[in-house]
Structure formats: structure tokens, C-alpha cells
Amino acid sequence: MSQLKASDIKRIAQLSQIAISDDEVPMIEEKLESTLAILNQLQNVDTTNVEPMSDPFDRTQPFREDIVTESNHRDDYQVVAPSVEKGLYLVPKVIE
């Protein structure tokens, strides 16, 4: 039994700004269903005693010294800005 409906597929496509035809909906539905099935399998894996890791090779991330290598050109760049205050660009308020 399918969890997704054609209307769900079309809505996802619309939100993703992807144009799909009605003929493509069944194929996309099948692919999404298989992807969701894999994700459900992963959700069911017991990871209770598994330590989280940041790297699969169990190595540490080398850090570099935090050294400034360029000079500050902010004032030069902001000269052409229409509106600046305390080093910040001021933009019109936009509410949708």
C-alpha cells in the first residue's frame, strides 16, 4: 500500500520548483517509496551501544592556527552601499 498520493508528489514537486508531468508521477512515487523504505529500515536499527563518530577512519581533525592573512577592506567595500550603519548593510524590510 502506497503512503504517498499523487497530490503529495505534485505538492513536493511544486515546493521544489520542479516541473513534472502526470505521466512521471507513478515513477517518482515508486522511487520516493523505495527511498522512504530504506530510511525506515535505518530508523529501526538499534544504535543503543554505538558511539557517535565524526570520521569513519577514527582520526582527529588537524587544526591550523587562526591567523589573519588579509587586511580588512570592509570600509572600502561599503563605500558604494546605499545604506550602512556600524559596519552593517541596511536593507529594506521585506515581509511576505
mmCIF file with all atom_site columns, C-alpha atoms in Angstrom:
data_model
loop_
_atom_site.group_PDB
_atom_site.id
_atom_site.type_symbol
_atom_site.label_atom_id
_atom_site.label_alt_id
_atom_site.label_comp_id
_atom_site.label_asym_id
_atom_site.label_entity_id
_atom_site.label_seq_id
_atom_site.pdbx_PDB_ins_code
_atom_site.Cartn_x
_atom_site.Cartn_y
_atom_site.Cartn_z
_atom_site.occupancy
_atom_site.B_iso_or_equiv
_atom_site.pdbx_formal_charge
_atom_site.auth_seq_id
_atom_site.auth_comp_id
_atom_site.auth_asym_id
_atom_site.auth_atom_id
_atom_site.pdbx_PDB_model_num
ATOM 1  C CA . MET A 1 1  ? 0.000  0.000  0.000   1.00 0.00 ? 1  MET A CA 1
ATOM 2  C CA . SER A 1 2  ? 1.388  3.356  -1.025  1.00 0.00 ? 2  SER A CA 1
ATOM 3  C CA . GLN A 1 3  ? 1.913  6.010  1.635   1.00 0.00 ? 3  GLN A CA 1
ATOM 4  C CA . LEU A 1 4  ? 2.244  8.829  -0.887  1.00 0.00 ? 4  LEU A CA 1
ATOM 5  C CA . LYS A 1 5  ? -0.554 10.106 -3.074  1.00 0.00 ? 5  LYS A CA 1
ATOM 6  C CA . ALA A 1 6  ? -0.255 11.741 -6.470  1.00 0.00 ? 6  ALA A CA 1
ATOM 7  C CA . SER A 1 7  ? -1.249 15.023 -4.821  1.00 0.00 ? 7  SER A CA 1
ATOM 8  C CA . ASP A 1 8  ? 1.681  14.628 -2.383  1.00 0.00 ? 8  ASP A CA 1
ATOM 9  C CA . ILE A 1 9  ? 4.110  14.090 -5.266  1.00 0.00 ? 9  ILE A CA 1
ATOM 10 C CA . LYS A 1 10 ? 2.795  17.134 -7.119  1.00 0.00 ? 10 LYS A CA 1
ATOM 11 C CA . ARG A 1 11 ? 3.000  19.275 -3.968  1.00 0.00 ? 11 ARG A CA 1
ATOM 12 C CA . ILE A 1 12 ? 6.593  18.166 -3.299  1.00 0.00 ? 12 ILE A CA 1
ATOM 13 C CA . ALA A 1 13 ? 7.473  18.984 -6.908  1.00 0.00 ? 13 ALA A CA 1
ATOM 14 C CA . GLN A 1 14 ? 5.821  22.385 -6.620  1.00 0.00 ? 14 GLN A CA 1
ATOM 15 C CA . LEU A 1 15 ? 7.673  23.200 -3.390  1.00 0.00 ? 15 LEU A CA 1
ATOM 16 C CA . SER A 1 16 ? 10.921 22.031 -5.010  1.00 0.00 ? 16 SER A CA 1
ATOM 17 C CA . GLN A 1 17 ? 10.130 24.098 -8.098  1.00 0.00 ? 17 GLN A CA 1
ATOM 18 C CA . ILE A 1 18 ? 10.449 21.002 -10.280 1.00 0.00 ? 18 ILE A CA 1
ATOM 19 C CA . ALA A 1 19 ? 8.127  20.616 -13.260 1.00 0.00 ? 19 ALA A CA 1
ATOM 20 C CA . ILE A 1 20 ? 6.752  17.078 -13.578 1.00 0.00 ? 20 ILE A CA 1
ATOM 21 C CA . SER A 1 21 ? 4.118  15.705 -15.901 1.00 0.00 ? 21 SER A CA 1
ATOM 22 C CA . ASP A 1 22 ? 1.238  13.482 -14.841 1.00 0.00 ? 22 ASP A CA 1
ATOM 23 C CA . ASP A 1 23 ? 2.967  10.604 -16.641 1.00 0.00 ? 23 ASP A CA 1
ATOM 24 C CA . GLU A 1 24 ? 6.027  10.961 -14.404 1.00 0.00 ? 24 GLU A CA 1
ATOM 25 C CA . VAL A 1 25 ? 4.121  10.817 -11.110 1.00 0.00 ? 25 VAL A CA 1
ATOM 26 C CA . PRO A 1 26 ? 3.980  6.971  -10.806 1.00 0.00 ? 26 PRO A CA 1
ATOM 27 C CA . MET A 1 27 ? 7.720  6.598  -11.475 1.00 0.00 ? 27 MET A CA 1
ATOM 28 C CA . ILE A 1 28 ? 8.595  9.346  -8.986  1.00 0.00 ? 28 ILE A CA 1
ATOM 29 C CA . GLU A 1 29 ? 6.203  7.843  -6.449  1.00 0.00 ? 29 GLU A CA 1
ATOM 30 C CA . GLU A 1 30 ? 7.920  4.459  -6.794  1.00 0.00 ? 30 GLU A CA 1
ATOM 31 C CA . LYS A 1 31 ? 11.377 5.981  -6.309  1.00 0.00 ? 31 LYS A CA 1
ATOM 32 C CA . LEU A 1 32 ? 10.282 8.018  -3.298  1.00 0.00 ? 32 LEU A CA 1
ATOM 33 C CA . GLU A 1 33 ? 8.595  4.969  -1.747  1.00 0.00 ? 33 GLU A CA 1
ATOM 34 C CA . SER A 1 34 ? 11.786 2.920  -2.083  1.00 0.00 ? 34 SER A CA 1
ATOM 35 C CA . THR A 1 35 ? 13.823 5.771  -0.576  1.00 0.00 ? 35 THR A CA 1
ATOM 36 C CA . LEU A 1 36 ? 11.390 6.059  2.334   1.00 0.00 ? 36 LEU A CA 1
ATOM 37 C CA . ALA A 1 37 ? 11.538 2.279  2.852   1.00 0.00 ? 37 ALA A CA 1
ATOM 38 C CA . ILE A 1 38 ? 15.330 2.457  3.158   1.00 0.00 ? 38 ILE A CA 1
ATOM 39 C CA . LEU A 1 39 ? 15.027 5.340  5.622   1.00 0.00 ? 39 LEU A CA 1
ATOM 40 C CA . ASN A 1 40 ? 12.519 3.337  7.673   1.00 0.00 ? 40 ASN A CA 1
ATOM 41 C CA . GLN A 1 41 ? 14.981 0.426  7.794   1.00 0.00 ? 41 GLN A CA 1
ATOM 42 C CA . LEU A 1 42 ? 17.675 2.779  9.055   1.00 0.00 ? 42 LEU A CA 1
ATOM 43 C CA . GLN A 1 43 ? 15.300 4.168  11.701  1.00 0.00 ? 43 GLN A CA 1
ATOM 44 C CA . ASN A 1 44 ? 14.768 0.641  13.047  1.00 0.00 ? 44 ASN A CA 1
ATOM 45 C CA . VAL A 1 45 ? 18.473 -0.115 13.549  1.00 0.00 ? 45 VAL A CA 1
ATOM 46 C CA . ASP A 1 46 ? 19.377 -0.396 17.236  1.00 0.00 ? 46 ASP A CA 1
ATOM 47 C CA . THR A 1 47 ? 22.211 2.060  17.884  1.00 0.00 ? 47 THR A CA 1
ATOM 48 C CA . THR A 1 48 ? 21.998 1.991  21.665  1.00 0.00 ? 48 THR A CA 1
ATOM 49 C CA . ASN A 1 49 ? 25.633 0.996  22.286  1.00 0.00 ? 49 ASN A CA 1
ATOM 50 C CA . VAL A 1 50 ? 27.144 2.669  19.236  1.00 0.00 ? 50 VAL A CA 1
ATOM 51 C CA . GLU A 1 51 ? 29.454 5.592  19.893  1.00 0.00 ? 51 GLU A CA 1
ATOM 52 C CA . PRO A 1 52 ? 28.911 8.579  17.589  1.00 0.00 ? 52 PRO A CA 1
ATOM 53 C CA . MET A 1 53 ? 31.845 9.344  15.345  1.00 0.00 ? 53 MET A CA 1
ATOM 54 C CA . SER A 1 54 ? 32.835 12.334 13.305  1.00 0.00 ? 54 SER A CA 1
ATOM 55 C CA . ASP A 1 55 ? 35.073 10.400 10.935  1.00 0.00 ? 55 ASP A CA 1
ATOM 56 C CA . PRO A 1 56 ? 34.726 6.787  9.775   1.00 0.00 ? 56 PRO A CA 1
ATOM 57 C CA . PHE A 1 57 ? 38.512 6.375  9.850   1.00 0.00 ? 57 PHE A CA 1
ATOM 58 C CA . ASP A 1 58 ? 38.784 7.205  13.563  1.00 0.00 ? 58 ASP A CA 1
ATOM 59 C CA . ARG A 1 59 ? 41.215 10.054 13.160  1.00 0.00 ? 59 ARG A CA 1
ATOM 60 C CA . THR A 1 60 ? 41.301 13.544 14.583  1.00 0.00 ? 60 THR A CA 1
ATOM 61 C CA . GLN A 1 61 ? 40.838 16.681 12.571  1.00 0.00 ? 61 GLN A CA 1
ATOM 62 C CA . PRO A 1 62 ? 44.064 18.655 12.308  1.00 0.00 ? 62 PRO A CA 1
ATOM 63 C CA . PHE A 1 63 ? 43.652 22.277 13.317  1.00 0.00 ? 63 PHE A CA 1
ATOM 64 C CA . ARG A 1 64 ? 45.508 25.208 11.888  1.00 0.00 ? 64 ARG A CA 1
ATOM 65 C CA . GLU A 1 65 ? 46.394 28.341 13.755  1.00 0.00 ? 65 GLU A CA 1
ATOM 66 C CA . ASP A 1 66 ? 43.813 31.091 13.462  1.00 0.00 ? 66 ASP A CA 1
ATOM 67 C CA . ILE A 1 67 ? 45.961 33.750 11.868  1.00 0.00 ? 67 ILE A CA 1
ATOM 68 C CA . VAL A 1 68 ? 44.605 36.764 9.959   1.00 0.00 ? 68 VAL A CA 1
ATOM 69 C CA . THR A 1 69 ? 46.150 36.702 6.482   1.00 0.00 ? 69 THR A CA 1
ATOM 70 C CA . GLU A 1 70 ? 44.271 39.556 4.816   1.00 0.00 ? 70 GLU A CA 1
ATOM 71 C CA . SER A 1 71 ? 43.678 43.154 5.763   1.00 0.00 ? 71 SER A CA 1
ATOM 72 C CA . ASN A 1 72 ? 40.203 44.488 6.496   1.00 0.00 ? 72 ASN A CA 1
ATOM 73 C CA . HIS A 1 73 ? 38.638 46.098 3.401   1.00 0.00 ? 73 HIS A CA 1
ATOM 74 C CA . ARG A 1 74 ? 35.127 46.473 4.811   1.00 0.00 ? 74 ARG A CA 1
ATOM 75 C CA . ASP A 1 75 ? 35.103 50.266 4.656   1.00 0.00 ? 75 ASP A CA 1
ATOM 76 C CA . ASP A 1 76 ? 36.305 50.187 1.035   1.00 0.00 ? 76 ASP A CA 1
ATOM 77 C CA . TYR A 1 77 ? 33.550 47.749 0.055   1.00 0.00 ? 77 TYR A CA 1
ATOM 78 C CA . GLN A 1 78 ? 30.821 49.624 1.900   1.00 0.00 ? 78 GLN A CA 1
ATOM 79 C CA . VAL A 1 79 ? 31.561 52.998 0.273   1.00 0.00 ? 79 VAL A CA 1
ATOM 80 C CA . VAL A 1 80 ? 29.277 52.089 -2.635  1.00 0.00 ? 80 VAL A CA 1
ATOM 81 C CA . ALA A 1 81 ? 26.487 50.661 -0.456  1.00 0.00 ? 81 ALA A CA 1
ATOM 82 C CA . PRO A 1 82 ? 23.291 52.737 -0.378  1.00 0.00 ? 82 PRO A CA 1
ATOM 83 C CA . SER A 1 83 ? 22.945 52.489 3.398   1.00 0.00 ? 83 SER A CA 1
ATOM 84 C CA . VAL A 1 84 ? 25.402 51.323 6.076   1.00 0.00 ? 84 VAL A CA 1
ATOM 85 C CA . GLU A 1 85 ? 25.362 51.639 9.844   1.00 0.00 ? 85 GLU A CA 1
ATOM 86 C CA . LYS A 1 86 ? 28.083 50.466 12.253  1.00 0.00 ? 86 LYS A CA 1
ATOM 87 C CA . GLY A 1 87 ? 29.661 48.297 9.544   1.00 0.00 ? 87 GLY A CA 1
ATOM 88 C CA . LEU A 1 88 ? 26.381 46.586 8.612   1.00 0.00 ? 88 LEU A CA 1
ATOM 89 C CA . TYR A 1 89 ? 24.495 46.867 5.329   1.00 0.00 ? 89 TYR A CA 1
ATOM 90 C CA . LEU A 1 90 ? 20.991 48.234 5.858   1.00 0.00 ? 90 LEU A CA 1
ATOM 91 C CA . VAL A 1 91 ? 18.298 46.796 3.600   1.00 0.00 ? 91 VAL A CA 1
ATOM 92 C CA . PRO A 1 92 ? 14.573 47.468 3.261   1.00 0.00 ? 92 PRO A CA 1
ATOM 93 C CA . LYS A 1 93 ? 12.283 45.414 5.464   1.00 0.00 ? 93 LYS A CA 1
ATOM 94 C CA . VAL A 1 94 ? 10.662 42.615 3.455   1.00 0.00 ? 94 VAL A CA 1
ATOM 95 C CA . ILE A 1 95 ? 7.612  40.768 4.735   1.00 0.00 ? 95 ILE A CA 1
ATOM 96 C CA . GLU A 1 96 ? 5.835  38.149 2.659   1.00 0.00 ? 96 GLU A CA 1
#
